[in-house]
CSV table of C-alpha atoms and ligand atoms in Angstrom, one decimal:
chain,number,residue,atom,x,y,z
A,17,UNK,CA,123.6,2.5,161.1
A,18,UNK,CA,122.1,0.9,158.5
A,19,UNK,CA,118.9,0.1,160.5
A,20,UNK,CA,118.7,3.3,162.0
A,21,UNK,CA,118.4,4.6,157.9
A,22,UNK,CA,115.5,1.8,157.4
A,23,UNK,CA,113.8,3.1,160.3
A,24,UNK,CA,113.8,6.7,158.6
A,25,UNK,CA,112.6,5.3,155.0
A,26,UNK,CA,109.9,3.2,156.3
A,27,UNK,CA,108.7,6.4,158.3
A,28,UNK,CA,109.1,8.6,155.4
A,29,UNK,CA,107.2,6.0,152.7
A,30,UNK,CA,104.3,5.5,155.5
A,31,UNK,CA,104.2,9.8,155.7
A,32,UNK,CA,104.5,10.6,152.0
A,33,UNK,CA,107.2,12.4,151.7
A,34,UNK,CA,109.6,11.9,148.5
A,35,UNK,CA,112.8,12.1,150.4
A,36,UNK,CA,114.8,14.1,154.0
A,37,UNK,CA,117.3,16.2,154.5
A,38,UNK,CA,119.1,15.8,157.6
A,39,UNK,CA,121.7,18.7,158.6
A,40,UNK,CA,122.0,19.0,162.0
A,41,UNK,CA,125.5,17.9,162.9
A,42,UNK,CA,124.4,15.0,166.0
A,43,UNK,CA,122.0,14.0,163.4
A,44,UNK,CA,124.2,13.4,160.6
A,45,UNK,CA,126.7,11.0,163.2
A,46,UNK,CA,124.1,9.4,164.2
A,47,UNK,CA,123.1,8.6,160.9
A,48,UNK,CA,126.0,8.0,159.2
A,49,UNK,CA,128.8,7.8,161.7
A,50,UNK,CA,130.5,10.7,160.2
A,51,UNK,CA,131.3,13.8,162.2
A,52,UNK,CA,132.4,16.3,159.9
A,53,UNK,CA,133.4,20.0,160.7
A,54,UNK,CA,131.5,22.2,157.9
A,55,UNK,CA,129.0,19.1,158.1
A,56,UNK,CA,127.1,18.0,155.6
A,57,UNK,CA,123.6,16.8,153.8
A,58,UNK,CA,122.3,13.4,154.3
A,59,UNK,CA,119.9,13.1,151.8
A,60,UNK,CA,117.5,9.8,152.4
A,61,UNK,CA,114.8,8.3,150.0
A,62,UNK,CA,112.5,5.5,150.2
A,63,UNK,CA,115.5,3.6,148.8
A,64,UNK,CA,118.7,5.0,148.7
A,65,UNK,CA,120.6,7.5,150.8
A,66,UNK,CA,123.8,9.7,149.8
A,67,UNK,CA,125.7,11.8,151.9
A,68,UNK,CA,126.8,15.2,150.7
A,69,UNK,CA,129.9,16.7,151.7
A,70,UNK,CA,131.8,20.0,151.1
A,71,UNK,CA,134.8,18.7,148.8
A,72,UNK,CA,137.4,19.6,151.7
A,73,UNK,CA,136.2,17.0,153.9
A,74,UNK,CA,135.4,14.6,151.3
A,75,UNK,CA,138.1,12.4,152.2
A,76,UNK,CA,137.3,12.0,155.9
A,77,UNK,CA,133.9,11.6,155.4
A,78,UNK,CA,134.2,8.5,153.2
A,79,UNK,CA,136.9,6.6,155.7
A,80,UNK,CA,133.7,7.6,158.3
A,81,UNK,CA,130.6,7.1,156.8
A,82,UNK,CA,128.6,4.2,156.4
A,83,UNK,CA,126.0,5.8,153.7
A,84,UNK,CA,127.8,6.5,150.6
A,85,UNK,CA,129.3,9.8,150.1
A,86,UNK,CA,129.5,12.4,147.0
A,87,UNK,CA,131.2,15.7,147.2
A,88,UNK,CA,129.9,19.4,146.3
A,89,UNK,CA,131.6,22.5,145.8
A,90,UNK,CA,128.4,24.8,145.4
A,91,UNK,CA,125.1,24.6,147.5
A,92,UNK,CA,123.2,24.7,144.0
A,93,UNK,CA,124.4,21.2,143.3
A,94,UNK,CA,122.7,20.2,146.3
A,95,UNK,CA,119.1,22.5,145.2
A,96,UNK,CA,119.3,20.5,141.5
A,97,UNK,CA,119.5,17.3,142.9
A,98,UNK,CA,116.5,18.4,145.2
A,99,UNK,CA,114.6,19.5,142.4
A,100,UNK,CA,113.2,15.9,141.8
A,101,UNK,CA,111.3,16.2,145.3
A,102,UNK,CA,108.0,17.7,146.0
A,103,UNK,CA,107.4,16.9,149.6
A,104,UNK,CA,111.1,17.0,151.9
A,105,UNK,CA,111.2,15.4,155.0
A,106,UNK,CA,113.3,18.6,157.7
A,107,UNK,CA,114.5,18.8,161.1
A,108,UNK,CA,112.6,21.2,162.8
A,109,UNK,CA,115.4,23.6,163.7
A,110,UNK,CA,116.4,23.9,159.7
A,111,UNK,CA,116.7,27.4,159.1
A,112,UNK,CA,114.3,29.7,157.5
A,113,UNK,CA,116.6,30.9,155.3
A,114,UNK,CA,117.9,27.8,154.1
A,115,UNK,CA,113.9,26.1,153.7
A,116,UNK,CA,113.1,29.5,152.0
A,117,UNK,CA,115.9,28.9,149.3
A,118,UNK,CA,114.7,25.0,148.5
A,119,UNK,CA,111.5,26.0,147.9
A,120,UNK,CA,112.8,28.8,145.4
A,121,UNK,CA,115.4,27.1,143.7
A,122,UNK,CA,114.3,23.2,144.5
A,123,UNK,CA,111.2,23.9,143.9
A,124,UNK,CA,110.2,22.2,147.3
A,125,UNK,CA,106.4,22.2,147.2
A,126,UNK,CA,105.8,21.3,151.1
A,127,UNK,CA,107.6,20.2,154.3
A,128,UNK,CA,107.3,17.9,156.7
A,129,UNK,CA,109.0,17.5,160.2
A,130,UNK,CA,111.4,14.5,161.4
A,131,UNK,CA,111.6,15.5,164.8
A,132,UNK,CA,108.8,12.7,166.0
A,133,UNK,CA,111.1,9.5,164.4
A,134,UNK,CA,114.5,11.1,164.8
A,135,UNK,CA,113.3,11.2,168.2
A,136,UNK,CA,112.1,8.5,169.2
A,137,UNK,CA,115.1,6.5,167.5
A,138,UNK,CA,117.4,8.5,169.8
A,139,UNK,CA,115.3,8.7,173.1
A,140,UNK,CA,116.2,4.7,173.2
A,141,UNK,CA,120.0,3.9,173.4
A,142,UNK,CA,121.4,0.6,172.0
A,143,UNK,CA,124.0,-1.2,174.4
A,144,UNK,CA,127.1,0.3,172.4
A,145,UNK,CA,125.9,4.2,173.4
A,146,UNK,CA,125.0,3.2,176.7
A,147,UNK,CA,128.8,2.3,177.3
A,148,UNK,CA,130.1,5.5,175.9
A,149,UNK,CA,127.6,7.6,178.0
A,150,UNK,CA,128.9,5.4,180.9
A,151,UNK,CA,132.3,6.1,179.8
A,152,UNK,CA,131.8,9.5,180.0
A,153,UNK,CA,130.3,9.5,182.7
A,154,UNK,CA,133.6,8.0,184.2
A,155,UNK,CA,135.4,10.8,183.0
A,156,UNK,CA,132.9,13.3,185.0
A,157,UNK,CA,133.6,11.5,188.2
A,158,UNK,CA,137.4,12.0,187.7
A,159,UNK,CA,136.9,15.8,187.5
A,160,UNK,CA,134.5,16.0,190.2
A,161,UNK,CA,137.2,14.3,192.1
A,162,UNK,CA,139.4,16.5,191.5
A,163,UNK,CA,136.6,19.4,192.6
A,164,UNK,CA,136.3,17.8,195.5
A,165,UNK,CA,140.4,17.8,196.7
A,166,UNK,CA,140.8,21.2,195.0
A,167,UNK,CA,138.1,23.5,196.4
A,168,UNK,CA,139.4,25.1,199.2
A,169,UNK,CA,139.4,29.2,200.8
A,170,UNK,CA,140.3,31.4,199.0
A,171,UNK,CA,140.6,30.0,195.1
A,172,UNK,CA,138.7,31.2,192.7
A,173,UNK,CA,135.8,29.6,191.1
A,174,UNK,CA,137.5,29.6,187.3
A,175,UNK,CA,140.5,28.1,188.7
A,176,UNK,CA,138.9,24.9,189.7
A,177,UNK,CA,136.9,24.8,186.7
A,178,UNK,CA,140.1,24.9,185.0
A,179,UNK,CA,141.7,22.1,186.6
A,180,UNK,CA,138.6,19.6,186.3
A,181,UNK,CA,138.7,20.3,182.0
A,182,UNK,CA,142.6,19.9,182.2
A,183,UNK,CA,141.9,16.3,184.1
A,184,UNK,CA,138.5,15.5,181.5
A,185,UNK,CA,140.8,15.9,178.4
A,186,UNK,CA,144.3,14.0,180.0
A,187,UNK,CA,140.9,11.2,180.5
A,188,UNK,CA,140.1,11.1,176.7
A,189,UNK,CA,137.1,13.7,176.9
A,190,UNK,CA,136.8,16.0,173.3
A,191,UNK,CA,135.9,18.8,175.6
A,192,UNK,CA,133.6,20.2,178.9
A,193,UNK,CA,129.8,19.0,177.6
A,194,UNK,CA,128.6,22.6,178.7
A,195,UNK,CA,130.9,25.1,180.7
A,196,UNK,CA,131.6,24.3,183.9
A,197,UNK,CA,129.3,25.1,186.8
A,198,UNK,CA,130.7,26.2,190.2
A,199,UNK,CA,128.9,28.7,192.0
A,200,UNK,CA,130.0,29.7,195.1
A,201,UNK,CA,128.1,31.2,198.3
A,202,UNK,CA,125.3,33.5,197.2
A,203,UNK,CA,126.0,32.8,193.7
A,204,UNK,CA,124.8,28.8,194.4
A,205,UNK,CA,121.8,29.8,194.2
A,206,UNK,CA,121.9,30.8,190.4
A,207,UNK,CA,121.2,27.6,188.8
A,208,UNK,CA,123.3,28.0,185.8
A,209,UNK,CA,126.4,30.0,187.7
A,210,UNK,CA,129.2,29.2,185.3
A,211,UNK,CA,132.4,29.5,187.1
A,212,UNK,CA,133.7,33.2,187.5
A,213,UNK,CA,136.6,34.8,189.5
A,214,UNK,CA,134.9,34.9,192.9
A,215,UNK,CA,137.4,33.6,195.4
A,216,UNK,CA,135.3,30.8,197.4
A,217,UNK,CA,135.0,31.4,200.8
A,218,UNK,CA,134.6,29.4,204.6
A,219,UNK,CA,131.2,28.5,205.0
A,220,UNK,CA,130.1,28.9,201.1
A,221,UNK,CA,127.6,26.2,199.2
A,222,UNK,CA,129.4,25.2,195.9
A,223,UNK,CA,127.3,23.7,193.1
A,224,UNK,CA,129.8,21.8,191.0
A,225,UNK,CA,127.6,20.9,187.9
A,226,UNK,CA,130.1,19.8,185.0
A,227,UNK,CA,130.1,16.9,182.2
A,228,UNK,CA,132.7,15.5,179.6
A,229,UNK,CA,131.7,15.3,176.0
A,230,UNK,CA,133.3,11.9,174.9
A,231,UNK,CA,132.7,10.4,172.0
A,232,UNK,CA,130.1,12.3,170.6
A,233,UNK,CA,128.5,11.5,174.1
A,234,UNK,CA,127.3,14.2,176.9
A,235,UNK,CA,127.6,13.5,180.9
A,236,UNK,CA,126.0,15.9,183.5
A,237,UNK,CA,126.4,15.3,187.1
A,238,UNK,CA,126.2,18.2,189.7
A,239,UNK,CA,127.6,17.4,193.7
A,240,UNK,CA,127.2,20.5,196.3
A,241,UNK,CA,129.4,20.6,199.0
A,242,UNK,CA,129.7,23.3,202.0
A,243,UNK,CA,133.2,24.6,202.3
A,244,UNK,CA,134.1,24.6,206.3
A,245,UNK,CA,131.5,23.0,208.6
A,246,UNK,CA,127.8,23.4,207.4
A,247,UNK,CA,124.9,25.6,209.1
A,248,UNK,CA,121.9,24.0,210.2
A,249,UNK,CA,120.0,25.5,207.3
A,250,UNK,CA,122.6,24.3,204.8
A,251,UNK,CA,122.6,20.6,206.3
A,252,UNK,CA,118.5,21.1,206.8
A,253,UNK,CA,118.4,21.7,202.4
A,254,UNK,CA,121.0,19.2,201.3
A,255,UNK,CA,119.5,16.3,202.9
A,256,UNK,CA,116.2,17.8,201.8
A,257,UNK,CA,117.7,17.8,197.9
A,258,UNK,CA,119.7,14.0,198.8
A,259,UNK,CA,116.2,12.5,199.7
A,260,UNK,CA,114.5,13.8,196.7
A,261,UNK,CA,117.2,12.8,194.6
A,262,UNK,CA,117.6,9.5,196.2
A,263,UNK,CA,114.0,8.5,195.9
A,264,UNK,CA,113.6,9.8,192.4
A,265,UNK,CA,116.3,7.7,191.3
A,266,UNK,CA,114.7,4.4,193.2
A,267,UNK,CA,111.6,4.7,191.5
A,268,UNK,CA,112.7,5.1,188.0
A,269,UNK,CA,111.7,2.1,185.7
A,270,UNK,CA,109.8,1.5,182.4
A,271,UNK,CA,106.5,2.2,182.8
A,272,UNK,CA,106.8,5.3,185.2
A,273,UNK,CA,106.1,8.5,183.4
A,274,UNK,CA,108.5,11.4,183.3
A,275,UNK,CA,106.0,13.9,184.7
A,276,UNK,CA,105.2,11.0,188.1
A,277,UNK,CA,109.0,11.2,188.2
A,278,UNK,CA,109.5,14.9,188.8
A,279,UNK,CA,106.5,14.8,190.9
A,280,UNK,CA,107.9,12.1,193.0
A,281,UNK,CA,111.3,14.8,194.0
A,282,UNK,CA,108.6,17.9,193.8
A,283,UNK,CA,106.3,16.6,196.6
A,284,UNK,CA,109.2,15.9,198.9
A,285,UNK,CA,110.6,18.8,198.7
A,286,UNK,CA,107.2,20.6,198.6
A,287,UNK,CA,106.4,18.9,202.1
A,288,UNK,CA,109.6,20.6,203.5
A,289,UNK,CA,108.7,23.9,202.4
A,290,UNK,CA,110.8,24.7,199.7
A,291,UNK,CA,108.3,23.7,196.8
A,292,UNK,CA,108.5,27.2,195.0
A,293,UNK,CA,112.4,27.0,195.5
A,294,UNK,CA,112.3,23.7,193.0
A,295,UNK,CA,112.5,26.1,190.3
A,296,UNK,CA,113.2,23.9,187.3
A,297,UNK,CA,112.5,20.2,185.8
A,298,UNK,CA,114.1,17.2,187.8
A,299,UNK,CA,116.5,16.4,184.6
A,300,UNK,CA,116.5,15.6,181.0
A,301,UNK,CA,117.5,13.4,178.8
A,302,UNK,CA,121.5,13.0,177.9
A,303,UNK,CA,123.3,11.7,175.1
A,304,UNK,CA,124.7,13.3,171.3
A,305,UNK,CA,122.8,16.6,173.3
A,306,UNK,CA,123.8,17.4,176.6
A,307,UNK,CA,119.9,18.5,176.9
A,308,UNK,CA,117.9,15.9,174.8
A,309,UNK,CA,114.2,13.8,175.6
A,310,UNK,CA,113.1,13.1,176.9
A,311,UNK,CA,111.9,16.1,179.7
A,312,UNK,CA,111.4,15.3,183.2
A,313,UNK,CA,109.2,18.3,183.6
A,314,UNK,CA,105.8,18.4,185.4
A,315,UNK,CA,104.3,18.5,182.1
A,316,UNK,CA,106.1,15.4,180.0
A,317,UNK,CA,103.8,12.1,180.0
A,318,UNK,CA,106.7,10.3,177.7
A,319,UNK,CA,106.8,7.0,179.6
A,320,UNK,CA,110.2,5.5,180.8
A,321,UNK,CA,111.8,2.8,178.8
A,322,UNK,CA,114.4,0.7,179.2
A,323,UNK,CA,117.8,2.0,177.2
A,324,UNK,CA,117.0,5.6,178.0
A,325,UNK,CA,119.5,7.6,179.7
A,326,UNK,CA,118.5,11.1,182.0
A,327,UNK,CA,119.5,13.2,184.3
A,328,UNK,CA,117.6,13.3,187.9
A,329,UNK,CA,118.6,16.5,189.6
A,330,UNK,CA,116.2,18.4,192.5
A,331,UNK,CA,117.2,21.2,193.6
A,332,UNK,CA,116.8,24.1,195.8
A,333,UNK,CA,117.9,27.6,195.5
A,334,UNK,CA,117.1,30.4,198.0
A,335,UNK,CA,118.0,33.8,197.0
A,336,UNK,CA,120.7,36.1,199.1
A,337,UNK,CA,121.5,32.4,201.1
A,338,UNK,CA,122.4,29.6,198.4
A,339,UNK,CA,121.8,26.7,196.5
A,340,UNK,CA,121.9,23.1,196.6
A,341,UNK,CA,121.7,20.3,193.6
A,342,UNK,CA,122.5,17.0,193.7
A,343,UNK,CA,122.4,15.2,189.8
A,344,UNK,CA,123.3,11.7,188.4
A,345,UNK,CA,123.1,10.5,184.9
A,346,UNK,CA,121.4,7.2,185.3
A,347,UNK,CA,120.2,4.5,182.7
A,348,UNK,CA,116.8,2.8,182.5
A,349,UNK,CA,117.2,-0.7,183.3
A,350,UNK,CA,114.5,-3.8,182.6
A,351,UNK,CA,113.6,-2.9,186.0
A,352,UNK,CA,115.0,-0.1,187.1
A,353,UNK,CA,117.6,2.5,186.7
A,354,UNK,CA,121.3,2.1,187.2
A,355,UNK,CA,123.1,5.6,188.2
A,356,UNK,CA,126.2,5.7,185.5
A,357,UNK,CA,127.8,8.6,187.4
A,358,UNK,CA,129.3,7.1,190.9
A,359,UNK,CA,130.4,10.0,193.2
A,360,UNK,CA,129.2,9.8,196.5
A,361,UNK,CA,126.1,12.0,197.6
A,362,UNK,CA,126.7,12.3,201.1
A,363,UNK,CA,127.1,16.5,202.3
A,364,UNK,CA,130.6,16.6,202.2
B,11,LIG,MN1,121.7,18.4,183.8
């Protein structure tokens, strides 16, 4: 932790700011191992760094934190300690509100955004968050087992969705990372078809797109299967989406850029035919965010490094018919990716 603190000071000094104020809850974990529930104000200078916490979780924050902790009862404890500061180092997503009342009662003169060093110290994971993601991951796999055996005619989608949280939390999860995806028949086609009571049906696609947050850690994997023996247009776009998927995760490595990477999946499926059917980026990054960097969009030239974690996950999704996705969470490797989520890819 303490490292990940210098990090932020040196980039502060080198960008003259006086002090930041970090607030965003993944933030304020990462930073001082704390996860609190009303959350809480890291406050970081050049030199010194104090965490301040609402009184009621004063006690759990100091058994937690590795930055030393001081309680307030009243925000306007928090605005006279800031009133020392001219320039304050912010997260971009701090509210207006709350940067409107520093710079009336702190007297804030300017900000300045962390995003660029808080991200780049999270875009690379360290060996310790590497194993938690992979734990998590483990976690996904069991529930997507459990998908797998429990899908059947006739069931509806909530009901499996249900089942697959019941076996993430018996496995150590906190909770679902996002709410469970399984879209059934037409509805596969919907990328982001959160389960609902449709009964699934013979002869239905099923995107199964789920993740466990463990840890403080997010895994995403998505599996489609056909319910009943597959058409030959079903078969024709799975193996279309497996190939894609496949080679996108072979050619991952440092070096490779994010936006070569989604255009590695794009121009298969492109040759096929389904190109304008790829309708979103091949994955993202994963870890205190379910959706973090960096992007694997066509437009994303942040290069691949070793200790980054992402999602690859092509896709193709044609209205009135269906949809199919296939997604692993996979690590960046010295030289080249390992997939962390293990459930087979064959059409099943
Ligand atoms: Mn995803």
């Amino acid at each position: 932790m303490k490292s990940r603190i210098s990090k932020l000071q040196e980039y502060i000094s080198k960008n003259e700011m006086d002090g930041a104020l970090i607030t965003r809850k993944e933030n304020l974990f990462y930073f001082t191992g704390s996860s609190l529930v009303l959350g809480g104000y890291l406050l970081i200078t050049p030199h010194d760094a104090t965490f301040f916490v609402p009184e009621l979780e004063y006690e759990e924050a100091r058994e937690t934190s590795k930055v030393p902790v001081e309680k307030f009862k009243k925000l306007d404890e928090l605005y006279e300690t800031l009133k020392r500061f001219n320039v304050l180092g912010m997260e971009g997503s701090t509210s207006i509100s709350f940067s409107n009342s520093l710079k009336e009662k702190s007297k804030i003169e300017e900000f300045k955004f962390l995003d660029d060093v808080i991200k780049e110290l999270r875009i690379i994971k360290t060996p310790e968050e590497i194993k938690v993601i992979e734990d998590a991951c483990r976690i996904a796999d069991m529930a997507m087992m459990v998908a797998l055996e429990e899908i059947s005619e006739g069931k509806t989608e909530r009901e499996i969705a249900a089942k697959m949280e019941y076996v993430m939390k018996m496995n150590g999860a906190d909770k679902v990372a996002f709410d469970t995806i399984i879209a059934s028949g037409k509805r596969s086609a919907l990328p982001h078809g959160v389960a609902s009571d449709k009964r699934i049906e013979k002869g239905d696609l099923v995107v199964i797109d789920e993740g466990a947050f463990y840890r403080h850690y997010n895994s995403d994997m998505t599996r489609t299967i056909v319910v009943g023996t597959p058409n030959e247009r079903q078969k024709e776009i799975y193996e279309i989406v497996l190939e894609a998927q496949r080679k996108a995760v072979e050619a991952a490595k440092p070096g490779i850029t994010a936006k070569d990477l989604d255009k590695i999946a794009r121009d298969i499926i492109t040759e096929y035919g389904y190109g304008d059917k790829f309708i979103h980026s091949l994955g993202h990054g994963v870890g205190l965010q379910i959706h973090e960097w960096p992007r694997l969009s066509q437009t994303d030239e942040t290069v691949l490094r070793e200790g980054m974690v992402v999602t690859i996950e092509p896709g193709i999704y044609i209205p009135n018919f269906g949809g199919v996705r296939i997604e692993d969470t996979i690590v960046i490797t010295s030289n080249g990716a390992r997939r962390l989520t293990k459930t087979e890819r064959e059409l099943i």
